[in-house]
PDB file of C-alpha atoms in Angstrom:
ATOM      1  CA  ASP A   1       0.000   0.000   0.000  1.00  0.00           C
ATOM      2  CA  GLN A   2       1.859   3.043  -1.319  1.00  0.00           C
ATOM      3  CA  GLN A   3       1.140   5.984   0.944  1.00  0.00           C
ATOM      4  CA  VAL A   4       3.340   8.361  -1.035  1.00  0.00           C
ATOM      5  CA  LYS A   5       3.090   8.345  -4.815  1.00  0.00           C
ATOM      6  CA  GLN A   6       5.113   9.904  -7.558  1.00  0.00           C
ATOM      7  CA  ASN A   7       3.164   9.123 -10.694  1.00  0.00           C
ATOM      8  CA  SER A   8       5.696  10.420 -13.186  1.00  0.00           C
ATOM      9  CA  PRO A   9       8.688   8.095 -13.385  1.00  0.00           C
ATOM     10  CA  SER A  10      10.586  10.513 -15.601  1.00  0.00           C
ATOM     11  CA  LEU A  11      10.653  14.133 -16.710  1.00  0.00           C
ATOM     12  CA  SER A  12      12.737  15.986 -19.306  1.00  0.00           C
ATOM     13  CA  VAL A  13      13.162  19.741 -19.216  1.00  0.00           C
ATOM     14  CA  GLN A  14      15.189  22.197 -21.225  1.00  0.00           C
ATOM     15  CA  GLU A  15      17.985  23.997 -19.391  1.00  0.00           C
ATOM     16  CA  GLY A  16      16.777  27.322 -17.988  1.00  0.00           C
ATOM     17  CA  ARG A  17      13.129  26.283 -17.876  1.00  0.00           C
ATOM     18  CA  ILE A  18      11.115  25.288 -14.838  1.00  0.00           C
ATOM     19  CA  SER A  19      11.013  21.695 -13.593  1.00  0.00           C
ATOM     20  CA  ILE A  20       7.913  20.660 -11.670  1.00  0.00           C
ATOM     21  CA  LEU A  21       7.951  17.367  -9.824  1.00  0.00           C
ATOM     22  CA  ASN A  22       4.747  16.139  -8.240  1.00  0.00           C
ATOM     23  CA  CYS A  23       3.943  13.956  -5.271  1.00  0.00           C
ATOM     24  CA  ASP A  24       0.636  12.749  -3.803  1.00  0.00           C
ATOM     25  CA  TYR A  25      -0.008  11.170  -0.435  1.00  0.00           C
ATOM     26  CA  THR A  26      -2.911   9.366   1.155  1.00  0.00           C
ATOM     27  CA  ASN A  27      -2.377   9.636   4.908  1.00  0.00           C
ATOM     28  CA  SER A  28      -3.955  12.781   6.354  1.00  0.00           C
ATOM     29  CA  MET A  29      -1.803  12.372   9.475  1.00  0.00           C
ATOM     30  CA  PHE A  30       1.360  13.217   7.544  1.00  0.00           C
ATOM     31  CA  ASP A  31       2.653  16.562   8.766  1.00  0.00           C
ATOM     32  CA  TYR A  32       6.193  16.774   7.462  1.00  0.00           C
ATOM     33  CA  PHE A  33       7.375  16.400   3.904  1.00  0.00           C
ATOM     34  CA  LEU A  34      10.808  16.269   2.353  1.00  0.00           C
ATOM     35  CA  TRP A  35      12.419  16.078  -1.044  1.00  0.00           C
ATOM     36  CA  TYR A  36      15.605  14.128  -1.609  1.00  0.00           C
ATOM     37  CA  LYS A  37      17.832  14.067  -4.661  1.00  0.00           C
ATOM     38  CA  LYS A  38      19.776  10.980  -5.667  1.00  0.00           C
ATOM     39  CA  TYR A  39      22.632  10.560  -8.103  1.00  0.00           C
ATOM     40  CA  PRO A  40      23.609   7.073  -9.356  1.00  0.00           C
ATOM     41  CA  ALA A  41      25.669   5.038  -6.877  1.00  0.00           C
ATOM     42  CA  GLU A  42      25.098   7.595  -4.128  1.00  0.00           C
ATOM     43  CA  GLY A  43      22.648   7.783  -1.262  1.00  0.00           C
ATOM     44  CA  PRO A  44      19.766  10.273  -1.306  1.00  0.00           C
ATOM     45  CA  THR A  45      20.708  13.826  -0.374  1.00  0.00           C
ATOM     46  CA  PHE A  46      18.290  16.068   1.506  1.00  0.00           C
ATOM     47  CA  LEU A  47      17.067  18.952  -0.624  1.00  0.00           C
ATOM     48  CA  ILE A  48      14.203  20.796   1.022  1.00  0.00           C
ATOM     49  CA  SER A  49      11.392  20.185   3.503  1.00  0.00           C
ATOM     50  CA  ILE A  50       8.062  21.654   4.484  1.00  0.00           C
ATOM     51  CA  SER A  51       5.900  21.380   7.570  1.00  0.00           C
ATOM     52  CA  SER A  52       2.146  21.059   7.255  1.00  0.00           C
ATOM     53  CA  ILE A  53       1.671  24.458   8.909  1.00  0.00           C
ATOM     54  CA  LYS A  54       3.069  26.054   5.761  1.00  0.00           C
ATOM     55  CA  ASP A  55       2.034  25.902   2.144  1.00  0.00           C
ATOM     56  CA  LYS A  56       5.301  27.041   0.616  1.00  0.00           C
ATOM     57  CA  ASN A  57       8.992  26.852   1.397  1.00  0.00           C
ATOM     58  CA  GLU A  58      11.692  28.336  -0.773  1.00  0.00           C
ATOM     59  CA  ASP A  59      15.439  27.758  -0.843  1.00  0.00           C
ATOM     60  CA  GLY A  60      17.269  29.347  -3.723  1.00  0.00           C
ATOM     61  CA  ARG A  61      16.162  27.750  -6.982  1.00  0.00           C
ATOM     62  CA  PHE A  62      14.035  25.183  -5.150  1.00  0.00           C
ATOM     63  CA  THR A  63      10.496  25.765  -3.912  1.00  0.00           C
ATOM     64  CA  VAL A  64       8.174  23.200  -2.398  1.00  0.00           C
ATOM     65  CA  PHE A  65       4.425  23.773  -2.419  1.00  0.00           C
ATOM     66  CA  LEU A  66       2.005  21.888  -0.188  1.00  0.00           C
ATOM     67  CA  ASN A  67      -1.727  21.590  -0.829  1.00  0.00           C
ATOM     68  CA  LYS A  68      -3.103  19.791   2.201  1.00  0.00           C
ATOM     69  CA  SER A  69      -6.681  19.625   0.990  1.00  0.00           C
ATOM     70  CA  ALA A  70      -5.530  17.863  -2.178  1.00  0.00           C
ATOM     71  CA  LYS A  71      -2.846  15.863  -0.328  1.00  0.00           C
ATOM     72  CA  HIS A  72      -0.405  17.022  -2.944  1.00  0.00           C
ATOM     73  CA  LEU A  73       3.019  18.565  -2.935  1.00  0.00           C
ATOM     74  CA  SER A  74       5.283  19.702  -5.685  1.00  0.00           C
ATOM     75  CA  LEU A  75       8.891  20.705  -6.111  1.00  0.00           C
ATOM     76  CA  HIS A  76       9.704  23.548  -8.475  1.00  0.00           C
ATOM     77  CA  ILE A  77      13.225  24.055  -9.756  1.00  0.00           C
ATOM     78  CA  VAL A  78      13.841  27.272 -11.614  1.00  0.00           C
ATOM     79  CA  PRO A  79      15.920  27.778 -13.601  1.00  0.00           C
ATOM     80  CA  SER A  80      16.754  24.130 -14.221  1.00  0.00           C
ATOM     81  CA  GLN A  81      20.410  23.273 -14.723  1.00  0.00           C
ATOM     82  CA  PRO A  82      22.056  20.141 -16.193  1.00  0.00           C
ATOM     83  CA  GLY A  83      23.499  19.351 -12.730  1.00  0.00           C
ATOM     84  CA  ASP A  84      19.937  18.973 -11.476  1.00  0.00           C
ATOM     85  CA  SER A  85      19.598  15.770 -13.495  1.00  0.00           C
ATOM     86  CA  ALA A  86      18.979  13.085 -10.882  1.00  0.00           C
ATOM     87  CA  VAL A  87      16.233  11.004  -9.311  1.00  0.00           C
ATOM     88  CA  TYR A  88      14.033  12.977  -6.923  1.00  0.00           C
ATOM     89  CA  PHE A  89      12.188  11.298  -4.070  1.00  0.00           C
ATOM     90  CA  CYS A  90       9.506  12.848  -1.961  1.00  0.00           C
ATOM     91  CA  ALA A  91       8.994  11.561   1.568  1.00  0.00           C
ATOM     92  CA  ALA A  92       6.396  12.122   4.251  1.00  0.00           C
ATOM     93  CA  SER A  93       5.933  11.326   7.909  1.00  0.00           C
ATOM     94  CA  ALA A  94       3.349  11.577  10.639  1.00  0.00           C
ATOM     95  CA  PRO A  95       4.304  12.813  14.117  1.00  0.00           C
ATOM     96  CA  TRP A  96       6.748  10.313  15.652  1.00  0.00           C
ATOM     97  CA  GLY A  97       6.282   8.028  12.726  1.00  0.00           C
ATOM     98  CA  GLN A  98       8.532   6.530  10.119  1.00  0.00           C
ATOM     99  CA  PHE A  99       9.235   8.178   6.806  1.00  0.00           C
ATOM    100  CA  TYR A 100       7.486   6.939   3.683  1.00  0.00           C
ATOM    101  CA  PHE A 101       9.178   7.525   0.353  1.00  0.00           C
ATOM    102  CA  GLY A 102       7.707   7.771  -3.120  1.00  0.00           C
ATOM    103  CA  THR A 103       9.068   5.724  -6.014  1.00  0.00           C
ATOM    104  CA  GLY A 104      11.037   8.626  -7.449  1.00  0.00           C
ATOM    105  CA  THR A 105      11.017  10.772 -10.575  1.00  0.00           C
ATOM    106  CA  SER A 106      14.047  10.803 -12.834  1.00  0.00           C
ATOM    107  CA  LEU A 107      14.697  14.353 -14.004  1.00  0.00           C
ATOM    108  CA  THR A 108      16.789  15.028 -17.092  1.00  0.00           C
ATOM    109  CA  VAL A 109      17.754  18.623 -17.815  1.00  0.00           C
ATOM    110  CA  ILE A 110      18.740  18.991 -21.429  1.00  0.00           C
ATOM    111  CA  PRO A 111      21.517  21.521 -22.146  1.00  0.00           C
TER     112      PRO A 111
ATOM    113  CA  GLY B   1      35.066  12.837   4.334  1.00  0.00           C
ATOM    114  CA  ALA B   2      32.792  12.960   7.345  1.00  0.00           C
ATOM    115  CA  GLY B   3      29.708  11.467   5.732  1.00  0.00           C
ATOM    116  CA  VAL B   4      27.906   8.198   6.375  1.00  0.00           C
ATOM    117  CA  SER B   5      29.870   5.228   5.072  1.00  0.00           C
ATOM    118  CA  GLN B   6      28.669   1.722   4.331  1.00  0.00           C
ATOM    119  CA  THR B   7      30.580  -1.455   3.690  1.00  0.00           C
ATOM    120  CA  PRO B   8      30.725  -3.416   1.566  1.00  0.00           C
ATOM    121  CA  SER B   9      29.504  -1.411  -1.403  1.00  0.00           C
ATOM    122  CA  ASN B  10      28.469  -4.626  -3.123  1.00  0.00           C
ATOM    123  CA  LYS B  11      27.723  -8.054  -1.709  1.00  0.00           C
ATOM    124  CA  VAL B  12      26.871 -11.142  -3.722  1.00  0.00           C
ATOM    125  CA  THR B  13      25.766 -14.189  -1.797  1.00  0.00           C
ATOM    126  CA  GLU B  14      23.939 -17.443  -2.320  1.00  0.00           C
ATOM    127  CA  LYS B  15      20.435 -18.210  -1.192  1.00  0.00           C
ATOM    128  CA  GLY B  16      20.396 -19.457   2.378  1.00  0.00           C
ATOM    129  CA  LYS B  17      23.616 -17.740   3.435  1.00  0.00           C
ATOM    130  CA  TYR B  18      24.087 -15.214   6.235  1.00  0.00           C
ATOM    131  CA  VAL B  19      25.209 -11.642   5.513  1.00  0.00           C
ATOM    132  CA  GLU B  20      26.241  -8.634   7.563  1.00  0.00           C
ATOM    133  CA  LEU B  21      26.092  -5.079   6.301  1.00  0.00           C
ATOM    134  CA  ARG B  22      27.915  -2.326   8.140  1.00  0.00           C
ATOM    135  CA  CYS B  23      27.114   1.348   8.607  1.00  0.00           C
ATOM    136  CA  ASP B  24      29.386   4.046  10.030  1.00  0.00           C
ATOM    137  CA  PRO B  25      27.277   7.103  10.812  1.00  0.00           C
ATOM    138  CA  ILE B  26      28.425  10.692  10.943  1.00  0.00           C
ATOM    139  CA  SER B  27      30.396  11.225  14.119  1.00  0.00           C
ATOM    140  CA  GLY B  28      28.203  12.506  16.916  1.00  0.00           C
ATOM    141  CA  HIS B  29      24.905  11.499  15.296  1.00  0.00           C
ATOM    142  CA  THR B  30      22.806   9.687  17.859  1.00  0.00           C
ATOM    143  CA  ALA B  31      20.099   8.531  15.484  1.00  0.00           C
ATOM    144  CA  LEU B  32      20.683   5.833  12.858  1.00  0.00           C
ATOM    145  CA  TYR B  33      18.284   4.393  10.306  1.00  0.00           C
ATOM    146  CA  TRP B  34      18.272   1.454   7.940  1.00  0.00           C
ATOM    147  CA  TYR B  35      16.264   1.436   4.723  1.00  0.00           C
ATOM    148  CA  ARG B  36      15.891  -1.020   1.872  1.00  0.00           C
ATOM    149  CA  GLN B  37      15.454   0.142  -1.695  1.00  0.00           C
ATOM    150  CA  SER B  38      14.287  -2.387  -4.245  1.00  0.00           C
ATOM    151  CA  LEU B  39      14.563  -1.768  -7.971  1.00  0.00           C
ATOM    152  CA  GLY B  40      12.167   0.946  -9.115  1.00  0.00           C
ATOM    153  CA  GLN B  41      11.036   1.741  -5.580  1.00  0.00           C
ATOM    154  CA  GLY B  42      11.787   4.380  -3.022  1.00  0.00           C
ATOM    155  CA  PRO B  43      13.617   3.652   0.229  1.00  0.00           C
ATOM    156  CA  GLU B  44      11.574   1.512   2.605  1.00  0.00           C
ATOM    157  CA  PHE B  45      12.054   2.022   6.346  1.00  0.00           C
ATOM    158  CA  LEU B  46      13.447  -0.948   8.278  1.00  0.00           C
ATOM    159  CA  ILE B  47      14.651   0.165  11.712  1.00  0.00           C
ATOM    160  CA  TYR B  48      15.605   3.260  13.698  1.00  0.00           C
ATOM    161  CA  PHE B  49      18.176   3.401  16.504  1.00  0.00           C
ATOM    162  CA  GLN B  50      18.432   6.094  19.121  1.00  0.00           C
ATOM    163  CA  GLY B  51      21.820   5.515  20.725  1.00  0.00           C
ATOM    164  CA  THR B  52      22.273   1.810  21.339  1.00  0.00           C
ATOM    165  CA  GLY B  53      18.604   0.883  21.393  1.00  0.00           C
ATOM    166  CA  ALA B  54      16.197   0.152  18.576  1.00  0.00           C
ATOM    167  CA  ALA B  55      13.493   2.782  19.055  1.00  0.00           C
ATOM    168  CA  ASP B  56      11.408   1.565  16.119  1.00  0.00           C
ATOM    169  CA  ASP B  57      11.903  -1.772  14.367  1.00  0.00           C
ATOM    170  CA  SER B  58       8.459  -1.955  12.823  1.00  0.00           C
ATOM    171  CA  GLY B  59       9.846  -2.026   9.292  1.00  0.00           C
ATOM    172  CA  LEU B  60      11.862  -5.220   9.618  1.00  0.00           C
ATOM    173  CA  PRO B  61      10.100  -7.647   7.251  1.00  0.00           C
ATOM    174  CA  ASN B  62      10.557 -10.807   9.316  1.00  0.00           C
ATOM    175  CA  ASP B  63      12.739 -12.408  11.964  1.00  0.00           C
ATOM    176  CA  ARG B  64      15.505 -13.173   9.488  1.00  0.00           C
ATOM    177  CA  PHE B  65      16.441  -9.506   9.720  1.00  0.00           C
ATOM    178  CA  PHE B  66      18.196  -8.132  12.778  1.00  0.00           C
ATOM    179  CA  ALA B  67      20.257  -5.028  13.471  1.00  0.00           C
ATOM    180  CA  VAL B  68      22.536  -3.986  16.310  1.00  0.00           C
ATOM    181  CA  ARG B  69      24.317  -0.866  17.399  1.00  0.00           C
ATOM    182  CA  PRO B  70      26.182  -1.988  20.543  1.00  0.00           C
ATOM    183  CA  GLU B  71      28.173   1.172  21.237  1.00  0.00           C
ATOM    184  CA  GLY B  72      25.805   3.745  19.816  1.00  0.00           C
ATOM    185  CA  SER B  73      27.909   4.397  16.735  1.00  0.00           C
ATOM    186  CA  VAL B  74      28.541   1.697  14.113  1.00  0.00           C
ATOM    187  CA  SER B  75      25.549  -0.455  13.229  1.00  0.00           C
ATOM    188  CA  THR B  76      25.339  -3.864  11.590  1.00  0.00           C
ATOM    189  CA  LEU B  77      22.319  -5.151   9.708  1.00  0.00           C
ATOM    190  CA  LYS B  78      22.238  -8.940   9.786  1.00  0.00           C
ATOM    191  CA  ILE B  79      20.226 -11.098   7.408  1.00  0.00           C
ATOM    192  CA  GLN B  80      19.929 -14.820   8.042  1.00  0.00           C
ATOM    193  CA  ARG B  81      18.981 -17.473   5.489  1.00  0.00           C
ATOM    194  CA  THR B  82      18.987 -14.958   2.662  1.00  0.00           C
ATOM    195  CA  GLU B  83      16.362 -15.237  -0.054  1.00  0.00           C
ATOM    196  CA  ARG B  84      16.400 -13.931  -3.622  1.00  0.00           C
ATOM    197  CA  GLY B  85      13.755 -11.407  -2.631  1.00  0.00           C
ATOM    198  CA  ASP B  86      16.223  -9.813  -0.220  1.00  0.00           C
ATOM    199  CA  SER B  87      18.195  -8.473  -3.185  1.00  0.00           C
ATOM    200  CA  ALA B  88      18.127  -4.692  -2.924  1.00  0.00           C
ATOM    201  CA  VAL B  89      20.199  -1.675  -2.017  1.00  0.00           C
ATOM    202  CA  TYR B  90      20.394  -1.297   1.733  1.00  0.00           C
ATOM    203  CA  LEU B  91      20.730   2.322   2.796  1.00  0.00           C
ATOM    204  CA  CYS B  92      21.859   3.655   6.140  1.00  0.00           C
ATOM    205  CA  ALA B  93      21.222   7.196   7.349  1.00  0.00           C
ATOM    206  CA  SER B  94      22.093   9.133  10.469  1.00  0.00           C
ATOM    207  CA  SER B  95      20.926  12.331  12.097  1.00  0.00           C
ATOM    208  CA  THR B  96      21.298  14.475  15.189  1.00  0.00           C
ATOM    209  CA  ALA B  97      17.776  13.686  16.381  1.00  0.00           C
ATOM    210  CA  THR B  98      17.656  12.927  20.088  1.00  0.00           C
ATOM    211  CA  SER B  99      14.097  11.752  20.529  1.00  0.00           C
ATOM    212  CA  GLY B 100      13.634   8.405  22.189  1.00  0.00           C
ATOM    213  CA  ARG B 101      10.238   7.377  20.902  1.00  0.00           C
ATOM    214  CA  GLY B 102       9.536   6.701  17.272  1.00  0.00           C
ATOM    215  CA  VAL B 103      11.128   8.547  14.398  1.00  0.00           C
ATOM    216  CA  PRO B 104      11.203  12.308  14.951  1.00  0.00           C
ATOM    217  CA  SER B 105       9.060  13.752  12.227  1.00  0.00           C
ATOM    218  CA  THR B 106      11.193  16.826  11.586  1.00  0.00           C
ATOM    219  CA  ASP B 107      14.417  14.902  11.248  1.00  0.00           C
ATOM    220  CA  THR B 108      16.912  15.536   8.449  1.00  0.00           C
ATOM    221  CA  GLN B 109      18.643  12.294   7.649  1.00  0.00           C
ATOM    222  CA  TYR B 110      21.999  12.008   5.919  1.00  0.00           C
ATOM    223  CA  PHE B 111      22.307   8.907   3.795  1.00  0.00           C
ATOM    224  CA  GLY B 112      25.263   6.696   2.992  1.00  0.00           C
ATOM    225  CA  PRO B 113      25.901   5.370  -0.519  1.00  0.00           C
ATOM    226  CA  GLY B 114      24.256   2.049   0.237  1.00  0.00           C
ATOM    227  CA  THR B 115      25.210  -1.609  -0.031  1.00  0.00           C
ATOM    228  CA  ARG B 116      23.914  -3.427  -3.081  1.00  0.00           C
ATOM    229  CA  LEU B 117      23.006  -6.966  -1.985  1.00  0.00           C
ATOM    230  CA  THR B 118      22.477  -9.627  -4.625  1.00  0.00           C
ATOM    231  CA  VAL B 119      21.210 -13.027  -3.560  1.00  0.00           C
ATOM    232  CA  LEU B 120      21.719 -15.662  -6.241  1.00  0.00           C
TER     233      LEU B 120
END
């Protein structure tokens, strides 16, 4: 039973344009959400997080949006750069609960 | 570097054998996590240590899986009687979280590169 879903396994974007990665969740108890980035043969690297008391968090080129009523979050990368090419995982957790990860979206930024 | 390290990077074993996977967390991190990532899936939580004790082992799939962290630093994930379905990348992560009950929800975990386990 997948509680966190990333329905797009892959995404290709032109360099300089916006990348939008989407994530849906089913558990209304989730109150903390994270995005991780993963390069081949490396472990996931923390990118950005958001608490359920917010609907937006921005860090440089990366912005995460949370829509609690739709149980949906998205990661915006603008402008996209070739070095952003990686697999992106979203993760969610309930208070004092384990983290649940999505299946990942492979982003390719085309120079 | 001062990141999380895992050894070996690759392990090939035969069905029915016993394997140990090692994780060296970031120095000073009290919290340590094990995850399993199967092909095409995201990391799946296995167990969380706070210091020497397993604070949450609800993700261990069955009693063939066991993990220890005897001195509150290095951890070993042990798999007995391996099965082909155990083939996956096993990821370790650590953090500065100090909570004792469950996985702190606002935790930032730092992952190691993983151990790729192949059971033939």
